[in-house]
mmCIF file of C-alpha atoms and ligand atoms in Angstrom:
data_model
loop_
_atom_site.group_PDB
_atom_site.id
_atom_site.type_symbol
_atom_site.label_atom_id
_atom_site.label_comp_id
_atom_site.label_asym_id
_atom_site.label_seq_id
_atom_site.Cartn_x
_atom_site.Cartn_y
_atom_site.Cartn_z
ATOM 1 C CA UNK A 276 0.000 0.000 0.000
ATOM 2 C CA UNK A 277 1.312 3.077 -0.528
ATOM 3 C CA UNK A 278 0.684 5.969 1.464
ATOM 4 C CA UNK A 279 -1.051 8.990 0.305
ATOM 5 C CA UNK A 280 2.427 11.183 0.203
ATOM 6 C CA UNK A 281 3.812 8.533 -1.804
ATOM 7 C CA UNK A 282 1.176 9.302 -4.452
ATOM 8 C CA UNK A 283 1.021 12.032 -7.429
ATOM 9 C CA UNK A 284 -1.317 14.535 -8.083
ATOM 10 C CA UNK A 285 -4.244 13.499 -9.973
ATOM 11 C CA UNK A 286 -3.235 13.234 -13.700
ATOM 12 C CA UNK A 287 -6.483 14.736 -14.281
ATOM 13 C CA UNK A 288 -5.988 17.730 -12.814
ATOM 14 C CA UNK A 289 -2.757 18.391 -15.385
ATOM 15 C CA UNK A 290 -4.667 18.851 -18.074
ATOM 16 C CA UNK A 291 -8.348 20.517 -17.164
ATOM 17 C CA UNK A 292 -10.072 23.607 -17.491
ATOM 18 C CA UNK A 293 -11.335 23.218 -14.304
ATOM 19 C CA UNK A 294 -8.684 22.870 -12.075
ATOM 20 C CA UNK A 295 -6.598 25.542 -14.417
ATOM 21 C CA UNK A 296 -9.097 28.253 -13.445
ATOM 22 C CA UNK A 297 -8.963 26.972 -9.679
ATOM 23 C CA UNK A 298 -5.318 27.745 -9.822
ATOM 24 C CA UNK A 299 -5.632 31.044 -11.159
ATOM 25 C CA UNK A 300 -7.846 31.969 -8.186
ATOM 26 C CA UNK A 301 -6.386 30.481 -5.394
ATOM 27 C CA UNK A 302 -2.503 30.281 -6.647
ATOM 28 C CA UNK A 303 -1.477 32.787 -9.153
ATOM 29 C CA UNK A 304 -3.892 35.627 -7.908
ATOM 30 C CA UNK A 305 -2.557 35.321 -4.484
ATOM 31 C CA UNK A 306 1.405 34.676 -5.001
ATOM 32 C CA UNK A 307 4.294 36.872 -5.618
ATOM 33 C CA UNK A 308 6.026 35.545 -9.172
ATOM 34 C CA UNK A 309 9.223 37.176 -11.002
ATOM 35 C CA UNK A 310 7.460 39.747 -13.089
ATOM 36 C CA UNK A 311 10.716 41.541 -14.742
ATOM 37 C CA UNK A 312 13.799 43.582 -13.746
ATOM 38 C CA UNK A 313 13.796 46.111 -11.166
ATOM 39 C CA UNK A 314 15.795 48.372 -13.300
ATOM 40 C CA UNK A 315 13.224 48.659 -15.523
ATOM 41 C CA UNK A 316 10.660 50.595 -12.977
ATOM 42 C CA UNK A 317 13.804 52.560 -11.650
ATOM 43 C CA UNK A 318 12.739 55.881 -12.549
ATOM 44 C CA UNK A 319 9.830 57.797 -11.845
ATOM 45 C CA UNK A 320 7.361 57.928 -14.616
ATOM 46 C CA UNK A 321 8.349 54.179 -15.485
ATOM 47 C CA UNK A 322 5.976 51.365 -16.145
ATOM 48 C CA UNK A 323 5.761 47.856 -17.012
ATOM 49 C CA UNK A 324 3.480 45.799 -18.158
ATOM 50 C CA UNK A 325 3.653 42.321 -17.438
ATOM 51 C CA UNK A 326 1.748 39.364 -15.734
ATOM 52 C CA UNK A 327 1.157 36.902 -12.619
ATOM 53 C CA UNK A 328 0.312 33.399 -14.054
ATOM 54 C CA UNK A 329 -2.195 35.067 -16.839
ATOM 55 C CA UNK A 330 -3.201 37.754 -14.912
ATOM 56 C CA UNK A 331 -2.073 41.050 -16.085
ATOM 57 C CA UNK A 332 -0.040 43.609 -14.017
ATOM 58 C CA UNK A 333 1.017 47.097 -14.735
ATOM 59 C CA UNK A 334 3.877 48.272 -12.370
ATOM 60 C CA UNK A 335 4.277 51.686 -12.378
ATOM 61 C CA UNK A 336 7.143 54.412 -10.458
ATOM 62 C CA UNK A 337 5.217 57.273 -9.384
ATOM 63 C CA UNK A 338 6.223 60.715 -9.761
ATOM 64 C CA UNK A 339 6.788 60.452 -6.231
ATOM 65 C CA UNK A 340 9.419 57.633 -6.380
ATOM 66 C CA UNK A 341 6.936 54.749 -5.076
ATOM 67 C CA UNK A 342 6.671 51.711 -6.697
ATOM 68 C CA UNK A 343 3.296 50.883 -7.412
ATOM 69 C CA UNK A 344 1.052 48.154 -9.182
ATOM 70 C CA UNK A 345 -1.915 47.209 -10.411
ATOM 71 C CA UNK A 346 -4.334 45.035 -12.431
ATOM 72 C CA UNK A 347 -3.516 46.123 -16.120
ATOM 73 C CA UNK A 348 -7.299 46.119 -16.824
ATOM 74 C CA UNK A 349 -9.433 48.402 -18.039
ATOM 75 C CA UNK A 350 -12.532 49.387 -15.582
ATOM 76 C CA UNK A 351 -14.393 50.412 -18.454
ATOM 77 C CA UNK A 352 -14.754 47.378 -20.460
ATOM 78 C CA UNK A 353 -12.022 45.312 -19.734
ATOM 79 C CA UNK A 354 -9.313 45.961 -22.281
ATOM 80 C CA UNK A 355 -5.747 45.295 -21.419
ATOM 81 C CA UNK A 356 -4.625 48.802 -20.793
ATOM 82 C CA UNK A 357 -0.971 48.811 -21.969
ATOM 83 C CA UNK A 358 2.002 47.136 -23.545
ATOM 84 C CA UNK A 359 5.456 47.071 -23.010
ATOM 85 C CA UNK A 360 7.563 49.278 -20.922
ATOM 86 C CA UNK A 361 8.879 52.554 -20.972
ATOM 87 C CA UNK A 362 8.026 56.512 -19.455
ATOM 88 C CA UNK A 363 4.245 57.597 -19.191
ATOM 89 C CA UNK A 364 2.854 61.033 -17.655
ATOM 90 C CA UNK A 365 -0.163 59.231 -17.302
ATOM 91 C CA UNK A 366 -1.579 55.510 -18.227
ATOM 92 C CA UNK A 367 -4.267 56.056 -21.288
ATOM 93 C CA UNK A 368 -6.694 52.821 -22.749
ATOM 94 C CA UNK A 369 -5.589 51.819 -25.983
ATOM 95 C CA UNK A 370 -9.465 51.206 -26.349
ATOM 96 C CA UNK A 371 -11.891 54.956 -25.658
ATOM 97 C CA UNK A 372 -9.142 56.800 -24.035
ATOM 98 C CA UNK A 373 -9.817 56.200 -20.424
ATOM 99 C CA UNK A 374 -6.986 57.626 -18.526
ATOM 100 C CA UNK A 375 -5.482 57.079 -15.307
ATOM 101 C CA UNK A 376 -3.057 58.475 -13.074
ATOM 102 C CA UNK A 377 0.303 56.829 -12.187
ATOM 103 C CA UNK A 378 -1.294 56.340 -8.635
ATOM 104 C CA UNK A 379 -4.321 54.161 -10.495
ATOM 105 C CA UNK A 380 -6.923 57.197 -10.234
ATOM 106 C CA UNK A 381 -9.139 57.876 -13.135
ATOM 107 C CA UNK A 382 -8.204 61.034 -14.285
ATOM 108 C CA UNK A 383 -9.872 61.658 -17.500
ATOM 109 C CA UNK A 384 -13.122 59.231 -19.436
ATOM 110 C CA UNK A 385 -13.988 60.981 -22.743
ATOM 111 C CA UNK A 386 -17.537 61.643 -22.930
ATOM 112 C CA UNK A 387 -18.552 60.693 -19.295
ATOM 113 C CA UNK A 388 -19.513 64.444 -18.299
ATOM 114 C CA UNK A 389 -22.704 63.252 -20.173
ATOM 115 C CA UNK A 390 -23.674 60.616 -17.688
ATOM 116 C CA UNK A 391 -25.476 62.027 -14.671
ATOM 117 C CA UNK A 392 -23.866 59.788 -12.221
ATOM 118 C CA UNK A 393 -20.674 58.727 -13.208
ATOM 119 C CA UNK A 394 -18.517 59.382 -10.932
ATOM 120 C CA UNK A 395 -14.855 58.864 -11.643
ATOM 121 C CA UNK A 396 -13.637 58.370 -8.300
ATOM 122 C CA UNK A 397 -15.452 54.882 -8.365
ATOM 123 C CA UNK A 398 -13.387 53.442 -10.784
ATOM 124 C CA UNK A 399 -9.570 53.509 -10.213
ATOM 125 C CA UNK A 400 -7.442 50.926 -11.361
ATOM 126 C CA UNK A 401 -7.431 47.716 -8.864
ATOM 127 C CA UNK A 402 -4.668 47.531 -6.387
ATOM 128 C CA UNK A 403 -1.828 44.573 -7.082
ATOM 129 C CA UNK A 404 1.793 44.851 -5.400
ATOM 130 C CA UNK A 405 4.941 44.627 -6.858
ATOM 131 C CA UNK A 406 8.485 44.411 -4.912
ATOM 132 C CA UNK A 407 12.065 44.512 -5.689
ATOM 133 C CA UNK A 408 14.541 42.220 -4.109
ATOM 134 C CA UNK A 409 18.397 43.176 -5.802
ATOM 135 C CA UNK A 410 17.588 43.576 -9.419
ATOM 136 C CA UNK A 411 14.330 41.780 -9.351
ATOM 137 C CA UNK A 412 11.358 42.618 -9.813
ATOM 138 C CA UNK A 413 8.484 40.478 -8.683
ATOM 139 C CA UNK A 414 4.570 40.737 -8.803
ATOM 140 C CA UNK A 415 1.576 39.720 -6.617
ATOM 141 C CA UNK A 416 -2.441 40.266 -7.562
ATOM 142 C CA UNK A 417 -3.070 39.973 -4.132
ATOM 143 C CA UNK A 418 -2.702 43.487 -1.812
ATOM 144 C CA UNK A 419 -3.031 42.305 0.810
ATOM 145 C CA UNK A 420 -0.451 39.706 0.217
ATOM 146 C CA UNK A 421 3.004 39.495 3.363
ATOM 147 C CA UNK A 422 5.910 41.269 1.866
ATOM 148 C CA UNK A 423 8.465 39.605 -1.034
ATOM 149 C CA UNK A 424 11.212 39.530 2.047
ATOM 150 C CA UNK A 425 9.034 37.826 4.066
ATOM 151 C CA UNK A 426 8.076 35.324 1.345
ATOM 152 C CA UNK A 427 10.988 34.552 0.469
ATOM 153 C CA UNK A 428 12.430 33.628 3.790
ATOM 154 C CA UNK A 429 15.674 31.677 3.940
ATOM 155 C CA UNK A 430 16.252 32.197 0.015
ATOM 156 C CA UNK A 431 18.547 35.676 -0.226
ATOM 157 C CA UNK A 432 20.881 34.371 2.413
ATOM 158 C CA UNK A 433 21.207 31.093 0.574
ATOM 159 C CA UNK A 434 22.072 32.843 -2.410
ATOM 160 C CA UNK A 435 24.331 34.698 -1.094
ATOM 161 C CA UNK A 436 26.459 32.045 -0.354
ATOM 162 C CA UNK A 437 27.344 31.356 -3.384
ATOM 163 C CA UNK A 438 26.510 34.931 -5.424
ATOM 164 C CA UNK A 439 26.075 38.372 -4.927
ATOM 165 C CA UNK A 440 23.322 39.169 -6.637
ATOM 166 C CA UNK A 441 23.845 42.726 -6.547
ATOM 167 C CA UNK A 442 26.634 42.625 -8.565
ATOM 168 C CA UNK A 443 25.145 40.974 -11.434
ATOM 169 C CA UNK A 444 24.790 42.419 -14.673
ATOM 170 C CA UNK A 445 21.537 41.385 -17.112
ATOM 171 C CA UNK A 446 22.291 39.745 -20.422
ATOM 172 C CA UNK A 447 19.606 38.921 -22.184
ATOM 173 C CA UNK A 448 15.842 37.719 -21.817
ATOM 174 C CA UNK A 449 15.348 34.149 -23.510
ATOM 175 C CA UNK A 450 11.671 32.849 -24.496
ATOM 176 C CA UNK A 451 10.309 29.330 -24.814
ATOM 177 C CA UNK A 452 7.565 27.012 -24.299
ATOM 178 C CA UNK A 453 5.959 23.589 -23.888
ATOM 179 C CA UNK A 454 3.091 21.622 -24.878
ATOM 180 C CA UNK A 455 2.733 20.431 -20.761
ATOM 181 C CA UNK A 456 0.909 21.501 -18.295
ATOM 182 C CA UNK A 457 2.661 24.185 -15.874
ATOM 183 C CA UNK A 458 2.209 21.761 -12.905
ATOM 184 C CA UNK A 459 4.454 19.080 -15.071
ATOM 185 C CA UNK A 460 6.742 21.763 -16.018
ATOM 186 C CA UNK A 461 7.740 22.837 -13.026
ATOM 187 C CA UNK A 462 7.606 19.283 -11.192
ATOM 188 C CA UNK A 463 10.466 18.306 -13.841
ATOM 189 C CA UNK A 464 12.822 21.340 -12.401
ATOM 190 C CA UNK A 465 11.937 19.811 -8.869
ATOM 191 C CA UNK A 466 14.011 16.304 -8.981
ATOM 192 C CA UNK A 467 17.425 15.397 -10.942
ATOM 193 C CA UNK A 468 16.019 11.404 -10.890
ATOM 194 C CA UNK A 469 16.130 12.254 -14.786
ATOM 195 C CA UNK A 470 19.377 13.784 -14.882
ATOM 196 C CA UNK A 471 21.840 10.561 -15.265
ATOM 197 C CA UNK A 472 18.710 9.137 -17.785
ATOM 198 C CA UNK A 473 18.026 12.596 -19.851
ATOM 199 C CA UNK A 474 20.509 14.835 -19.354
ATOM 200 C CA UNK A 475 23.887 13.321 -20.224
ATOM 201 C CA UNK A 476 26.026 16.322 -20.858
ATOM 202 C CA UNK A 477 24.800 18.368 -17.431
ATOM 203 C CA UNK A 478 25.459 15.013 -15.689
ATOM 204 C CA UNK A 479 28.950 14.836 -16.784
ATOM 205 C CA UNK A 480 29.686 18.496 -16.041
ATOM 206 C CA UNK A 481 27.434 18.135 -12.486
ATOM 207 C CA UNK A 482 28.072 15.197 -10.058
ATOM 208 C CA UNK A 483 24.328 14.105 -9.997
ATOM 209 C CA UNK A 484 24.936 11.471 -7.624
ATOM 210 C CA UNK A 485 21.845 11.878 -4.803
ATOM 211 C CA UNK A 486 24.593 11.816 -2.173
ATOM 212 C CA UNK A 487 26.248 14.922 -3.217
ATOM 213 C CA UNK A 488 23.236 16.700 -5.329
ATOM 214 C CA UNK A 489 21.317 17.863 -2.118
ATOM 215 C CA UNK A 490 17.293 18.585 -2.160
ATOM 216 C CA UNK A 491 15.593 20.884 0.584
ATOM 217 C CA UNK A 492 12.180 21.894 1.186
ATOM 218 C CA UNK A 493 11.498 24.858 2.582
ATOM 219 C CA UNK A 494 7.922 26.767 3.045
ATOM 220 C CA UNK A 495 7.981 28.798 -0.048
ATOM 221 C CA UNK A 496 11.122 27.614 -1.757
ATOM 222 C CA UNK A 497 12.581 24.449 -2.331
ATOM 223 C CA UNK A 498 16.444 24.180 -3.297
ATOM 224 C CA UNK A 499 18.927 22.344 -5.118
ATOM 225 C CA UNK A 500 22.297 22.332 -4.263
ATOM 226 C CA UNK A 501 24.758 20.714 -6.751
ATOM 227 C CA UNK A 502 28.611 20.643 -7.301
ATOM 228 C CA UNK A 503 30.405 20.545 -10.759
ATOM 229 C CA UNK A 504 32.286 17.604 -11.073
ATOM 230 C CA UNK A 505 36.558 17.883 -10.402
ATOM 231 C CA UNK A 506 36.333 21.557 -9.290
ATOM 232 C CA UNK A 507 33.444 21.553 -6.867
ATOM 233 C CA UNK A 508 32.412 24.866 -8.119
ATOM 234 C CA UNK A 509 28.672 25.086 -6.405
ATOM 235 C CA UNK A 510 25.378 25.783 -8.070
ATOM 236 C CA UNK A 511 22.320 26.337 -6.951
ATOM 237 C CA UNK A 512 18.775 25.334 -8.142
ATOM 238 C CA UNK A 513 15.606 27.163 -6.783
ATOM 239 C CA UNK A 514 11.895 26.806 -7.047
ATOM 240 C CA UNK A 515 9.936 29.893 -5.664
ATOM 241 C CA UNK A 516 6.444 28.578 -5.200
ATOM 242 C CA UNK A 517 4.622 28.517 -7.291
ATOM 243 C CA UNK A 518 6.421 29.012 -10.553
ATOM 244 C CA UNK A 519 9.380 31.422 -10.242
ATOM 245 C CA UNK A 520 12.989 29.526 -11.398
ATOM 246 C CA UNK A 521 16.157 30.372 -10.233
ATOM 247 C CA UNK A 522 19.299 28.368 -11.756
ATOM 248 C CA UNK A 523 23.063 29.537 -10.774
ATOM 249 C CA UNK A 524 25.608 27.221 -12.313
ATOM 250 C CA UNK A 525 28.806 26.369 -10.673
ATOM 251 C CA UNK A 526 31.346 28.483 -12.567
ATOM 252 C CA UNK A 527 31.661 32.521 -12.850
ATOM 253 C CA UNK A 528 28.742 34.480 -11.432
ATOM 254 C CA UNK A 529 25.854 33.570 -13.409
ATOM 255 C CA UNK A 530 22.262 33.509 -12.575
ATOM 256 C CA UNK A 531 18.814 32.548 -14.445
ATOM 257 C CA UNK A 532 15.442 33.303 -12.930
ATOM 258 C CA UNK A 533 11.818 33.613 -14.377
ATOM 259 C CA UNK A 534 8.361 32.612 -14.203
ATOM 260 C CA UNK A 535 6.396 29.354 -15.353
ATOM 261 C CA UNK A 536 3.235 30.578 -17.274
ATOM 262 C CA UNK A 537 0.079 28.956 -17.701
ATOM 263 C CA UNK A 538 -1.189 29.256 -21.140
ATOM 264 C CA UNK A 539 -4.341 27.224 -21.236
ATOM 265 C CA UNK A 540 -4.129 23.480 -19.492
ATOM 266 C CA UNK A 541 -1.804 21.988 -21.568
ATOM 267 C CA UNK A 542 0.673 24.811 -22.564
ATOM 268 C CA UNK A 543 3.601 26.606 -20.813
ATOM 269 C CA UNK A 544 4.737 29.532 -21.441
ATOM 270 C CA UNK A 545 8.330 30.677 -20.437
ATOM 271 C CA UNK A 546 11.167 33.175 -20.063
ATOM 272 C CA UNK A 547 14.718 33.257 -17.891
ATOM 273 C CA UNK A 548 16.326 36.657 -17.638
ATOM 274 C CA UNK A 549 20.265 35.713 -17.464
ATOM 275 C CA UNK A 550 22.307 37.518 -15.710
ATOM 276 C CA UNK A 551 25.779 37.395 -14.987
ATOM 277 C CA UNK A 552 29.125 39.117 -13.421
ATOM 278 C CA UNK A 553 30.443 42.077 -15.051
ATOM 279 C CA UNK A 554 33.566 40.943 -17.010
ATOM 280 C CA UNK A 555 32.231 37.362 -17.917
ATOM 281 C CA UNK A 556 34.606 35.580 -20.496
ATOM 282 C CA UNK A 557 32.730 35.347 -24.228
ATOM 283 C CA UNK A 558 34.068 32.039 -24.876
ATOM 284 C CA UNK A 559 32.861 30.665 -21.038
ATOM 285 C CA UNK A 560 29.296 32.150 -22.114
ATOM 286 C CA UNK A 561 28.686 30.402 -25.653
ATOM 287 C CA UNK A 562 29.372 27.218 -23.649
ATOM 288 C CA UNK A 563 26.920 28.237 -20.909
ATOM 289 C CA UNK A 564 24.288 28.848 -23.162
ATOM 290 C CA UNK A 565 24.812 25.760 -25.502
ATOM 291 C CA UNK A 566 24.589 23.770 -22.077
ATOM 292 C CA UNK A 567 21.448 25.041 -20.938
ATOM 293 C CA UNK A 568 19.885 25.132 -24.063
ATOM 294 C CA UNK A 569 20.843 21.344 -24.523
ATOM 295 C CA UNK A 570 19.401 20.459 -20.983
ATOM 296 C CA UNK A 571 16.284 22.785 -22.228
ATOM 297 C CA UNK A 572 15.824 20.854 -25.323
ATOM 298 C CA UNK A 573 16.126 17.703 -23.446
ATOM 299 C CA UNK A 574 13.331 18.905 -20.601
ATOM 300 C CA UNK A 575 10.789 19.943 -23.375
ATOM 301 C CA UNK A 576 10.616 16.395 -24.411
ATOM 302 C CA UNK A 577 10.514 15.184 -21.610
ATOM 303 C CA UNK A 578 7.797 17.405 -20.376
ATOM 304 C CA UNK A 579 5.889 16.745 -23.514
ATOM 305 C CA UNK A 580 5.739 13.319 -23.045
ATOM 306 C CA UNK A 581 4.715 13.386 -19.583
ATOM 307 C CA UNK A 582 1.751 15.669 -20.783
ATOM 308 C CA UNK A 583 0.763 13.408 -23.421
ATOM 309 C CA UNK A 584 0.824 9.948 -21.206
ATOM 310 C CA UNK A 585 -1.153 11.598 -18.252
ATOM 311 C CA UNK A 586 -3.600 13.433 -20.820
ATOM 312 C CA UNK A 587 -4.305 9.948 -22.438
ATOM 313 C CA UNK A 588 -6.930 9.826 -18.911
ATOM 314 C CA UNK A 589 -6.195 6.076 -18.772
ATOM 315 C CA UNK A 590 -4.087 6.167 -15.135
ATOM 316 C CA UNK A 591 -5.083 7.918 -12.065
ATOM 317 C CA UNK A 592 -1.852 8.783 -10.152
ATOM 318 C CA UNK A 593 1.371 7.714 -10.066
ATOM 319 C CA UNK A 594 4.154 6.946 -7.157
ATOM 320 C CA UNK A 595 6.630 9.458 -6.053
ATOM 321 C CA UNK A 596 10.022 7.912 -4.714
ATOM 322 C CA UNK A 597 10.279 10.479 -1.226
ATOM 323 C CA UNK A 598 14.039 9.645 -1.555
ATOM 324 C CA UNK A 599 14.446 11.349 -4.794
ATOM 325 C CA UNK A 600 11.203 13.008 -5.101
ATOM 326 C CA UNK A 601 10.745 14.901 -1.813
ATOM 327 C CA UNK A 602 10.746 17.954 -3.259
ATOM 328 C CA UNK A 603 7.758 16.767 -5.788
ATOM 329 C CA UNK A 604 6.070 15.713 -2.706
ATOM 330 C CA UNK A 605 6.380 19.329 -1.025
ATOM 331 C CA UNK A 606 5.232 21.437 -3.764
ATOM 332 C CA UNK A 607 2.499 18.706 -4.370
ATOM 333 C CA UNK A 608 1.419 19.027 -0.894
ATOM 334 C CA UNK A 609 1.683 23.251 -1.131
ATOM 335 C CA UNK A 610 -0.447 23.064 -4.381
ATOM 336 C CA UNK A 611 -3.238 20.614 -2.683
ATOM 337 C CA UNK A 612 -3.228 22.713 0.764
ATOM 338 C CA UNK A 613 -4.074 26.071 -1.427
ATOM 339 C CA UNK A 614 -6.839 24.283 -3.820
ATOM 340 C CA UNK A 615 -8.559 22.893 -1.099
ATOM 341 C CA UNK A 616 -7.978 26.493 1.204
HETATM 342 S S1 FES B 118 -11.958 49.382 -22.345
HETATM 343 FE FE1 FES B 118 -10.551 50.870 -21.719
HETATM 344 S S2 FES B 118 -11.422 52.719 -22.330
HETATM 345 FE FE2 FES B 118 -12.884 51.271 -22.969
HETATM 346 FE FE1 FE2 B 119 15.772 18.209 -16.598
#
């Protein structure tokens, strides 16, 4: 018999509408997720559109120097209010020229002086937060949500044992995407079972043996701590629940990190901002990248095929091994406790 830790998700709950919109509501509309780069809402009059699992947020520095955010929706009709990033006076609908203030107020509805009881003050922009922590940025629907720091708990210090985030520089922004389910994405990142199996080339660059490749579960993280094989150069693997990466590879500061989005129930969505030190060497970095994208190649079919064999609705569950798998287990558990909640 195996116990009910022991045992997966339901499979059917990776690939239904259902349980998708479930998620939205109780998971992405309530969680802080990497939304960009601090730098980019730096100055005042910035803004940045970007999104929480599907839900669209607008960050925004007021004239004041605050950092504020919202829902990028428009209260008129609904329209997504604005693309992009870059300096605004004030935030104007793409759709009848509803415009708001940088502090969410509705300053300005074109033709509304001809409704006898409209009154503007009733329909500001929604409240959302966003946070910085070094030169992240990250986003949470929910205002009322505990602060980033708090959330993140043990994770800076961690870090910081091995990189100083501070002193990172940002590279580039690279996009991809799966045909899985966002749970199965991220579930993959959680365990390196698959790592002597499917990844051959990160296995002979990283010792991968469970003895020395070291999984811990934390409340709103889990980590991965790994060493590359003959220099013992350390790197660092991090899930931010619920879909927020961060990868550091042993080697010369270098550092990953970005959201898992949900594009329907059976497509992912993602990007990793990379980041690394200042004077990084150009031949070091063409093998970095051919690496990862390798080991990203590699985890899309893998991914895929998970998708496909739990979509086929023929098996129920399957068995995690809490040896290998704990960290599955945790983030299953942290998933199941905020459906049910
Ligand atoms: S939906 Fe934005 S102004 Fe109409
Ligand atoms: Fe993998």
């Amino acid at each position: 018999m195996s116990s009910v830790d022991e045992l997966t998700l339901p499979f059917a709950w990776y690939s239904d509408e259902r349980t998708l919109r479930a998620e939205r509501a109780k998971i992405f509309a309530r969680s802080w997720q990497y939304g960009g780069r601090a730098e980019q809402v730096a100055d005042p009059g910035s803004f940045l559109a970007t999104e929480a699992g599907g839900i669209p947020i607008l960050v925004v520095r007021d004239r004041e120097g605050e950092l504020r955010a919202f829902l990028n929706v428009c209260r008129h009709r609904g329209a997504v209010l604005t693309e992009g990033a870059g300096r605004r006076e004030t935030i104007q609908c793409h759709y009848h020229a509803w415009t708001y203030d940088l502090d969410g107020s509705l300053r300005a509805a074109p033709r509304s002086d001809r409704e006898p009881e409209f009154d503007k003050a009733e329909w500001s922009l929604i409240p959302a937060r966003a946070d910085t922590w070094g030169p992240f940025l990250f986003v949470n629907p929910d205002p009322e949500a505990a602060s980033l720091l708090e959330y993140l708990g043990d994770l800076p210090e961690i870090l910081a044992r091995d990189i100083d985030i501070d002193a990172l520089v940002f590279h580039s922004r690279v996009e991809f995407g799966s045909d899985a389910n966002w749970k199965v994405v991220v579930e993959n990142f959680l365990e390196c079972y698959h790592c002597p199996t499917a990844h051959p080339s990160f296995s002979a660059a990283v010792d991968v043996n469970p003895d020395r490749y070291l999984l811990e579960a934390h409340p709103t993280f889990s980590a991965q701590y790994c060493q590359a094989r003959g220099t013992g150069e350390r790197g660092q693997f991090h899930l931010i629940y619920p879909n927020t990466d961060i990868n550091v590879f042993p080697g010369p500061p270098n550092l990953s990190i970005g959201p898992t989005l949900a594009n329907g129930p059976g497509r992912t969505e993602r990007y990793l901002d990379y980041f690394f030190g200042p004077d990084v060497d150009e031949g070091w970095l063409r093998e970095f990248f051919e690496l990862d994208e390798q080991v990203g190649r590699e985890d899309t079919a893998l991914v895929e095929s998970v998708h496909r064999g739990m979509a086929s609705g023929m098996l129920d569950r399957g068995r995690l091994l809490l040896s290998s798998e704990p960290l599955l287990a945790a983030f299953q558990r942290w998933v199941e406790a905020r459906l049910a909640g």
